[in-house]
């Protein structure tokens, strides 16, 4: 089946890419670059050889792209992000280059199945969730729309942890994605920069005591070494660079210690330096607070800026034109320390005065905010900052003085507002507010959906917005249709090509022509057959991994994302319990067979999130064993949700759960992936759901629950969850079953506290939204029962999601923020 589908993908755009040439090159690479003969090669060896063959072809384009940017003096975009959740790269590269089919044939002629070796490629899980995956989609879109870009981040030796589920509990294991080496990357030892920490600042006055110059004398120094990964755009148009920094000791072996026979002690510095780039912090919901995290932030910010300045200087000879030639983007506040760092480099190293440095800095930086959750907003204790980065602390005070001077001149701020604008939080322990720092140091601050941007103006940045009313703007998130349709859903891609032609491959808006076919019964049948195939693929995976047998004709209802209380997996689980109850009480009704899927990781220190995982597993166990609901309700928690699993689950969904408490999900991007693959959304008016509803039409989405203002209003006016629960028999019953141990007979009070939280405060409005959610689910059932209606709606979703392409998002960034041509 897969063969027939892919054999129609775009023809190779590269020369010498016929299967025969490729297979002989694969054999050559196997021999001379892996050092193996075909008879003894392992599947991993074939994977490495295949990647190397294609990588060689990418390099030509890479060099061309770089040269063109240089020759034409094009403005460059630098995307600074602590996370790039790029997943597997092989299929992406093959497919974007139009080589997928030839490579498949080439390998087949050598007795190797492409899909088998593709499954061995480890996921580069260098991110937590939405923010990191967005950075990966953006990198691909920037290459596609032909913007000269470097992504900058950290080459974590251990990315996101691997999740195992043991007796229903999450267990975190290290993910050693580099164990078999990484054939995609190029180590650039020559591209290394020193990074300092600690020490003190010396001030020097030159001439007649006029010009004061500051020199930071760090106590510790380590090296940042570049590793480059090529990023291939659609049809190989442009190849950009993802440059990830690894940390190294400047003197890896302490010779004195070594010569004294202390061979372990001699490696002390090395171990310490290398620990910096070891792990990705796996919490995206609350501020980590550890010193190592701040070290990581500074490490990659300074290495990237030194690299950028070196490139700029070597081409243009002066730092004064930096803002004309470079747009540096801060992905959240994680690289916000780049603001004082650029100031330091400009002033202390390149001799620019404060005013000009500040002007260049603001013109160069732009910042995206990705969350309004107060507990996720970064701030660092002043004493820690001062100890680690004493010169930066001075510069932050100087910036603060400048900003507060502007505040005074504006004459429209109360003392309270001034306190909120300050870069230093003064109540309690003194802290540096990284959001405020990123804001004042940037000419553009954007939110990631229309709703979130408005809320930014009204909440966390209300005062700064009043001071600088032109800075906040919206850039609604998007997803790359290459990975999230063409690669992950070859069946739907083929059907669309047969129906409306190939234009949508280059412009996903062209999918709109599918709208005309929603009323065509034979098209709907073919569409349903594709969906069915994707559901079978997922069912096979579940059977193989979990030993659970699923019926692909049931509705596949999926919630996959990080586990967080505001995302309300609990609402979904409680509704499942209520439904379970209903089915048992009224077996005579015509229930819609459903499989409820959950997947996602909890931050290791997030107690309630881990408990919610256990609850999902406990409930699943009871439901799946109960013969009275057999065939009608199943529940599955799929362990270790990651990009590769998403690629299988998105195309297999009928129903997409996007049910966060209104006002709390900045955008969501999973919502877009599901809809593009023909799932209907059940969701709140939160994040980008609002704009999705506008695009797909009110009739093609299931909206329920409180709106943002209503949530706020309830919270402010003495919301009484207990009264709400008592008034809803279904909810009361479900909650009491969970609280009293129906699903945890081995530990009946396991969920008592969790459920008590709903009675006591219910901050996330699970109870308030329950009835509305349950009613929406019954509407879903009704539509499902009219399958012509269901698939027509699903087709409308696919047809109308083009606007959510990250190509559109990136073009908006290019025009409205970066000032680069597209
Ligand atoms: C915060 C922290 C705090 C320190 C420890 C590590 C860490 C890592 C990440 C974060 C912030 C996470 C914010 C985030 O992921 N926001 C998500 O961004 C998506 C892309 O814009 C958006 O679709 C999601 O709605 C939003 O939750």
mmCIF file of N, CA, C and O and ligand atoms in Angstrom, residues 82-83 128-135 280-290 293 297 331-334 368-371 373 375-378 380 448 452 477 566-567 664-672 687, ligand 1:
data_model
loop_
_atom_site.group_PDB
_atom_site.id
_atom_site.type_symbol
_atom_site.label_atom_id
_atom_site.label_comp_id
_atom_site.label_asym_id
_atom_site.label_seq_id
_atom_site.Cartn_x
_atom_site.Cartn_y
_atom_site.Cartn_z
ATOM 1 N N UNK A 82 15.925 27.736 23.132
ATOM 2 C CA UNK A 82 16.504 26.649 23.935
ATOM 3 C C UNK A 82 15.931 25.301 23.527
ATOM 4 O O UNK A 82 16.364 24.266 24.037
ATOM 5 N N UNK A 83 14.941 25.318 22.636
ATOM 6 C CA UNK A 83 14.337 24.053 22.226
ATOM 7 C C UNK A 83 14.124 23.997 20.713
ATOM 8 O O UNK A 83 13.636 24.958 20.123
ATOM 9 N N UNK A 128 10.484 20.398 24.875
ATOM 10 C CA UNK A 128 9.441 19.911 25.774
ATOM 11 C C UNK A 128 8.135 19.642 25.053
ATOM 12 O O UNK A 128 7.500 18.618 25.270
ATOM 13 N N UNK A 129 7.714 20.621 24.258
ATOM 14 C CA UNK A 129 6.380 20.517 23.658
ATOM 15 C C UNK A 129 6.189 21.590 22.618
ATOM 16 O O UNK A 129 7.049 21.767 21.743
ATOM 17 N N UNK A 130 5.093 22.313 22.751
ATOM 18 C CA UNK A 130 4.656 23.259 21.720
ATOM 19 C C UNK A 130 5.705 24.265 21.292
ATOM 20 O O UNK A 130 5.896 24.505 20.091
ATOM 21 N N UNK A 131 6.388 24.839 22.265
ATOM 22 C CA UNK A 131 7.365 25.885 21.939
ATOM 23 C C UNK A 131 8.518 25.328 21.093
ATOM 24 O O UNK A 131 8.954 25.952 20.122
ATOM 25 N N UNK A 132 8.975 24.140 21.453
ATOM 26 C CA UNK A 132 10.082 23.531 20.729
ATOM 27 C C UNK A 132 9.675 23.023 19.356
ATOM 28 O O UNK A 132 10.423 23.141 18.378
ATOM 29 N N UNK A 133 8.470 22.468 19.262
ATOM 30 C CA UNK A 133 8.011 21.981 17.962
ATOM 31 C C UNK A 133 7.747 23.163 17.021
ATOM 32 O O UNK A 133 7.997 23.086 15.822
ATOM 33 N N UNK A 134 7.259 24.266 17.572
ATOM 34 C CA UNK A 134 7.038 25.455 16.748
ATOM 35 C C UNK A 134 8.366 25.908 16.137
ATOM 36 O O UNK A 134 8.437 26.242 14.946
ATOM 37 N N UNK A 135 9.422 25.888 16.940
ATOM 38 C CA UNK A 135 10.742 26.301 16.436
ATOM 39 C C UNK A 135 11.159 25.391 15.280
ATOM 40 O O UNK A 135 11.744 25.845 14.293
ATOM 41 N N UNK A 280 18.215 18.694 28.833
ATOM 42 C CA UNK A 280 17.123 19.632 28.613
ATOM 43 C C UNK A 280 16.273 19.649 29.881
ATOM 44 O O UNK A 280 15.906 18.588 30.389
ATOM 45 N N UNK A 281 15.941 20.828 30.384
ATOM 46 C CA UNK A 281 15.032 20.881 31.534
ATOM 47 C C UNK A 281 13.647 20.434 31.090
ATOM 48 O O UNK A 281 13.089 20.971 30.141
ATOM 49 N N UNK A 282 13.128 19.421 31.765
ATOM 50 C CA UNK A 282 11.889 18.806 31.277
ATOM 51 C C UNK A 282 10.617 19.412 31.848
ATOM 52 O O UNK A 282 9.561 18.815 31.772
ATOM 53 N N UNK A 283 10.712 20.602 32.421
ATOM 54 C CA UNK A 283 9.513 21.236 32.969
ATOM 55 C C UNK A 283 9.179 22.438 32.124
ATOM 56 O O UNK A 283 10.004 23.325 31.969
ATOM 57 N N UNK A 284 7.969 22.464 31.557
ATOM 58 C CA UNK A 284 7.617 23.648 30.783
ATOM 59 C C UNK A 284 6.506 24.410 31.479
ATOM 60 O O UNK A 284 5.902 25.303 30.928
ATOM 61 N N UNK A 285 6.258 24.030 32.714
ATOM 62 C CA UNK A 285 5.114 24.634 33.378
ATOM 63 C C UNK A 285 5.516 25.515 34.544
ATOM 64 O O UNK A 285 4.757 26.362 34.963
ATOM 65 N N UNK A 286 6.698 25.303 35.062
ATOM 66 C CA UNK A 286 7.132 26.236 36.096
ATOM 67 C C UNK A 286 8.608 26.500 35.959
ATOM 68 O O UNK A 286 9.383 25.705 35.462
ATOM 69 N N UNK A 287 8.983 27.634 36.406
ATOM 70 C CA UNK A 287 10.328 28.136 36.357
ATOM 71 C C UNK A 287 11.240 27.149 37.060
ATOM 72 O O UNK A 287 10.965 26.703 38.165
ATOM 73 N N UNK A 288 12.306 26.772 36.382
ATOM 74 C CA UNK A 288 13.189 25.758 36.934
ATOM 75 C C UNK A 288 13.934 26.270 38.159
ATOM 76 O O UNK A 288 14.033 25.591 39.172
ATOM 77 N N UNK A 289 14.447 27.494 38.063
ATOM 78 C CA UNK A 289 15.070 28.092 39.235
ATOM 79 C C UNK A 289 16.494 27.648 39.506
ATOM 80 O O UNK A 289 17.189 28.243 40.313
ATOM 81 N N UNK A 290 16.958 26.587 38.830
ATOM 82 C CA UNK A 290 18.316 26.131 39.100
ATOM 83 C C UNK A 290 19.348 26.966 38.379
ATOM 84 O O UNK A 290 19.141 27.432 37.262
ATOM 85 N N UNK A 293 20.328 26.059 34.785
ATOM 86 C CA UNK A 293 19.445 26.556 33.721
ATOM 87 C C UNK A 293 19.877 27.962 33.277
ATOM 88 O O UNK A 293 19.948 28.252 32.087
ATOM 89 N N UNK A 297 21.220 29.200 29.627
ATOM 90 C CA UNK A 297 20.659 30.336 28.891
ATOM 91 C C UNK A 297 21.757 31.297 28.456
ATOM 92 O O UNK A 297 21.766 31.773 27.314
ATOM 93 N N UNK A 331 13.042 33.273 21.242
ATOM 94 C CA UNK A 331 11.909 32.364 21.407
ATOM 95 C C UNK A 331 11.619 32.230 22.901
ATOM 96 O O UNK A 331 12.270 31.477 23.609
ATOM 97 N N UNK A 332 10.663 32.994 23.336
ATOM 98 C CA UNK A 332 10.346 33.154 24.762
ATOM 99 C C UNK A 332 11.494 33.883 25.471
ATOM 100 O O UNK A 332 12.407 34.406 24.825
ATOM 101 N N UNK A 333 11.463 33.900 26.778
ATOM 102 C CA UNK A 333 12.484 34.662 27.504
ATOM 103 C C UNK A 333 13.757 33.857 27.741
ATOM 104 O O UNK A 333 14.709 34.376 28.321
ATOM 105 N N UNK A 334 13.772 32.607 27.315
ATOM 106 C CA UNK A 334 14.933 31.764 27.619
ATOM 107 C C UNK A 334 16.254 32.365 27.141
ATOM 108 O O UNK A 334 17.263 32.211 27.814
ATOM 109 N N UNK A 368 9.098 36.670 21.230
ATOM 110 C CA UNK A 368 7.783 36.018 21.234
ATOM 111 C C UNK A 368 7.472 35.500 22.632
ATOM 112 O O UNK A 368 8.293 34.809 23.236
ATOM 113 N N UNK A 369 6.294 35.842 23.106
ATOM 114 C CA UNK A 369 5.826 35.287 24.381
ATOM 115 C C UNK A 369 4.944 34.067 24.092
ATOM 116 O O UNK A 369 4.112 34.102 23.192
ATOM 117 N N UNK A 370 5.153 32.992 24.869
ATOM 118 C CA UNK A 370 4.389 31.759 24.623
ATOM 119 C C UNK A 370 3.512 31.319 25.782
ATOM 120 O O UNK A 370 2.931 30.239 25.742
ATOM 121 N N UNK A 371 3.476 32.088 26.831
ATOM 122 C CA UNK A 371 2.612 31.674 27.938
ATOM 123 C C UNK A 371 2.311 32.855 28.856
ATOM 124 O O UNK A 371 3.153 33.746 29.033
ATOM 125 N N UNK A 373 0.969 32.003 31.902
ATOM 126 C CA UNK A 373 0.922 31.383 33.231
ATOM 127 C C UNK A 373 1.976 32.008 34.139
ATOM 128 O O UNK A 373 3.167 31.946 33.831
ATOM 129 N N UNK A 375 3.340 31.107 36.830
ATOM 130 C CA UNK A 375 4.390 30.224 37.357
ATOM 131 C C UNK A 375 5.429 29.848 36.305
ATOM 132 O O UNK A 375 6.485 29.322 36.615
ATOM 133 N N UNK A 376 5.122 30.117 35.025
ATOM 134 C CA UNK A 376 6.088 29.787 33.974
ATOM 135 C C UNK A 376 6.918 31.001 33.558
ATOM 136 O O UNK A 376 7.818 30.873 32.744
ATOM 137 N N UNK A 377 6.606 32.168 34.105
ATOM 138 C CA UNK A 377 7.354 33.371 33.730
ATOM 139 C C UNK A 377 8.701 33.368 34.433
ATOM 140 O O UNK A 377 8.786 33.203 35.646
ATOM 141 N N UNK A 378 9.731 33.594 33.649
ATOM 142 C CA UNK A 378 11.064 33.491 34.223
ATOM 143 C C UNK A 378 11.474 34.736 34.991
ATOM 144 O O UNK A 378 11.296 35.862 34.526
ATOM 145 N N UNK A 380 14.973 35.646 37.811
ATOM 146 C CA UNK A 380 16.135 35.084 38.509
ATOM 147 C C UNK A 380 16.485 35.944 39.710
ATOM 148 O O UNK A 380 16.465 37.175 39.617
ATOM 149 N N UNK A 448 1.045 34.508 20.180
ATOM 150 C CA UNK A 448 1.000 33.404 19.228
ATOM 151 C C UNK A 448 -0.416 33.031 18.774
ATOM 152 O O UNK A 448 -0.594 32.051 18.058
ATOM 153 N N UNK A 452 -4.535 35.305 22.634
ATOM 154 C CA UNK A 452 -3.384 35.395 23.537
ATOM 155 C C UNK A 452 -2.718 36.767 23.449
ATOM 156 O O UNK A 452 -2.322 37.351 24.469
ATOM 157 N N UNK A 477 0.307 31.155 15.404
ATOM 158 C CA UNK A 477 1.164 30.009 15.097
ATOM 159 C C UNK A 477 0.719 29.257 13.848
ATOM 160 O O UNK A 477 -0.423 29.404 13.389
ATOM 161 N N UNK A 566 -4.035 22.871 33.385
ATOM 162 C CA UNK A 566 -4.822 23.821 32.581
ATOM 163 C C UNK A 566 -5.269 23.213 31.250
ATOM 164 O O UNK A 566 -6.237 23.657 30.642
ATOM 165 N N UNK A 567 -4.579 22.161 30.798
ATOM 166 C CA UNK A 567 -4.987 21.504 29.552
ATOM 167 C C UNK A 567 -6.159 20.542 29.794
ATOM 168 O O UNK A 567 -6.792 20.066 28.877
ATOM 169 N N UNK A 664 -6.002 30.194 28.853
ATOM 170 C CA UNK A 664 -4.754 29.645 29.390
ATOM 171 C C UNK A 664 -3.832 29.007 28.358
ATOM 172 O O UNK A 664 -2.630 28.952 28.563
ATOM 173 N N UNK A 665 -4.365 28.504 27.255
ATOM 174 C CA UNK A 665 -3.507 27.908 26.220
ATOM 175 C C UNK A 665 -3.161 29.011 25.226
ATOM 176 O O UNK A 665 -4.048 29.528 24.537
ATOM 177 N N UNK A 666 -1.886 29.373 25.144
ATOM 178 C CA UNK A 666 -1.522 30.518 24.315
ATOM 179 C C UNK A 666 -2.005 30.335 22.871
ATOM 180 O O UNK A 666 -2.569 31.241 22.278
ATOM 181 N N UNK A 667 -1.759 29.173 22.330
ATOM 182 C CA UNK A 667 -2.217 28.923 20.956
ATOM 183 C C UNK A 667 -2.663 27.478 20.785
ATOM 184 O O UNK A 667 -3.789 27.182 20.421
ATOM 185 N N UNK A 668 -1.724 26.558 21.071
ATOM 186 C CA UNK A 668 -1.925 25.182 20.656
ATOM 187 C C UNK A 668 -1.438 25.080 19.225
ATOM 188 O O UNK A 668 -1.545 26.039 18.443
ATOM 189 N N UNK A 669 -0.855 23.930 18.880
ATOM 190 C CA UNK A 669 -0.489 23.665 17.489
ATOM 191 C C UNK A 669 -0.924 22.247 17.130
ATOM 192 O O UNK A 669 -1.169 21.949 15.958
ATOM 193 N N UNK A 670 -1.087 21.401 18.137
ATOM 194 C CA UNK A 670 -1.643 20.064 17.912
ATOM 195 C C UNK A 670 -3.043 20.195 17.319
ATOM 196 O O UNK A 670 -3.412 19.463 16.390
ATOM 197 N N UNK A 671 -3.808 21.159 17.829
ATOM 198 C CA UNK A 671 -5.154 21.418 17.295
ATOM 199 C C UNK A 671 -5.109 21.550 15.765
ATOM 200 O O UNK A 671 -5.967 21.027 15.053
ATOM 201 N N UNK A 672 -4.096 22.241 15.250
ATOM 202 C CA UNK A 672 -3.983 22.467 13.797
ATOM 203 C C UNK A 672 -3.609 21.174 13.061
ATOM 204 O O UNK A 672 -4.114 20.897 11.970
ATOM 205 N N UNK A 687 -6.922 30.058 22.785
ATOM 206 C CA UNK A 687 -5.788 30.012 21.870
ATOM 207 C C UNK A 687 -6.221 30.121 20.424
ATOM 208 O O UNK A 687 -7.126 30.885 20.073
HETATM 209 C C1 LIG B 1 9.085 27.479 30.506
HETATM 210 C C2 LIG B 1 10.091 26.883 31.172
HETATM 211 C C3 LIG B 1 10.398 27.363 32.503
HETATM 212 C C4 LIG B 1 11.768 27.006 32.919
HETATM 213 C C5 LIG B 1 12.058 25.565 32.690
HETATM 214 C C6 LIG B 1 11.933 25.170 31.260
HETATM 215 C C7 LIG B 1 10.802 25.840 30.582
HETATM 216 C C8 LIG B 1 10.460 25.440 29.331
HETATM 217 C C9 LIG B 1 9.439 26.061 28.685
HETATM 218 C C10 LIG B 1 8.746 27.071 29.262
HETATM 219 C C11 LIG B 1 7.668 27.798 28.562
HETATM 220 C C12 LIG B 1 6.812 26.934 27.834
HETATM 221 C C13 LIG B 1 5.816 27.754 27.102
HETATM 222 C C14 LIG B 1 5.187 26.958 26.008
HETATM 223 O O1 LIG B 1 5.622 25.896 25.660
HETATM 224 N N1 LIG B 1 4.152 27.511 25.468
HETATM 225 C C15 LIG B 1 3.434 26.872 24.397
HETATM 226 O O2 LIG B 1 3.893 27.457 23.184
HETATM 227 C C16 LIG B 1 3.241 26.920 22.058
HETATM 228 C C17 LIG B 1 3.875 27.537 20.849
HETATM 229 O O3 LIG B 1 3.612 28.895 20.812
HETATM 230 C C18 LIG B 1 1.762 27.184 22.150
HETATM 231 O O4 LIG B 1 1.133 26.597 21.047
HETATM 232 C C19 LIG B 1 1.187 26.601 23.424
HETATM 233 O O5 LIG B 1 -0.168 26.961 23.561
HETATM 234 C C20 LIG B 1 1.969 27.126 24.608
HETATM 235 O O6 LIG B 1 1.560 26.475 25.802
#
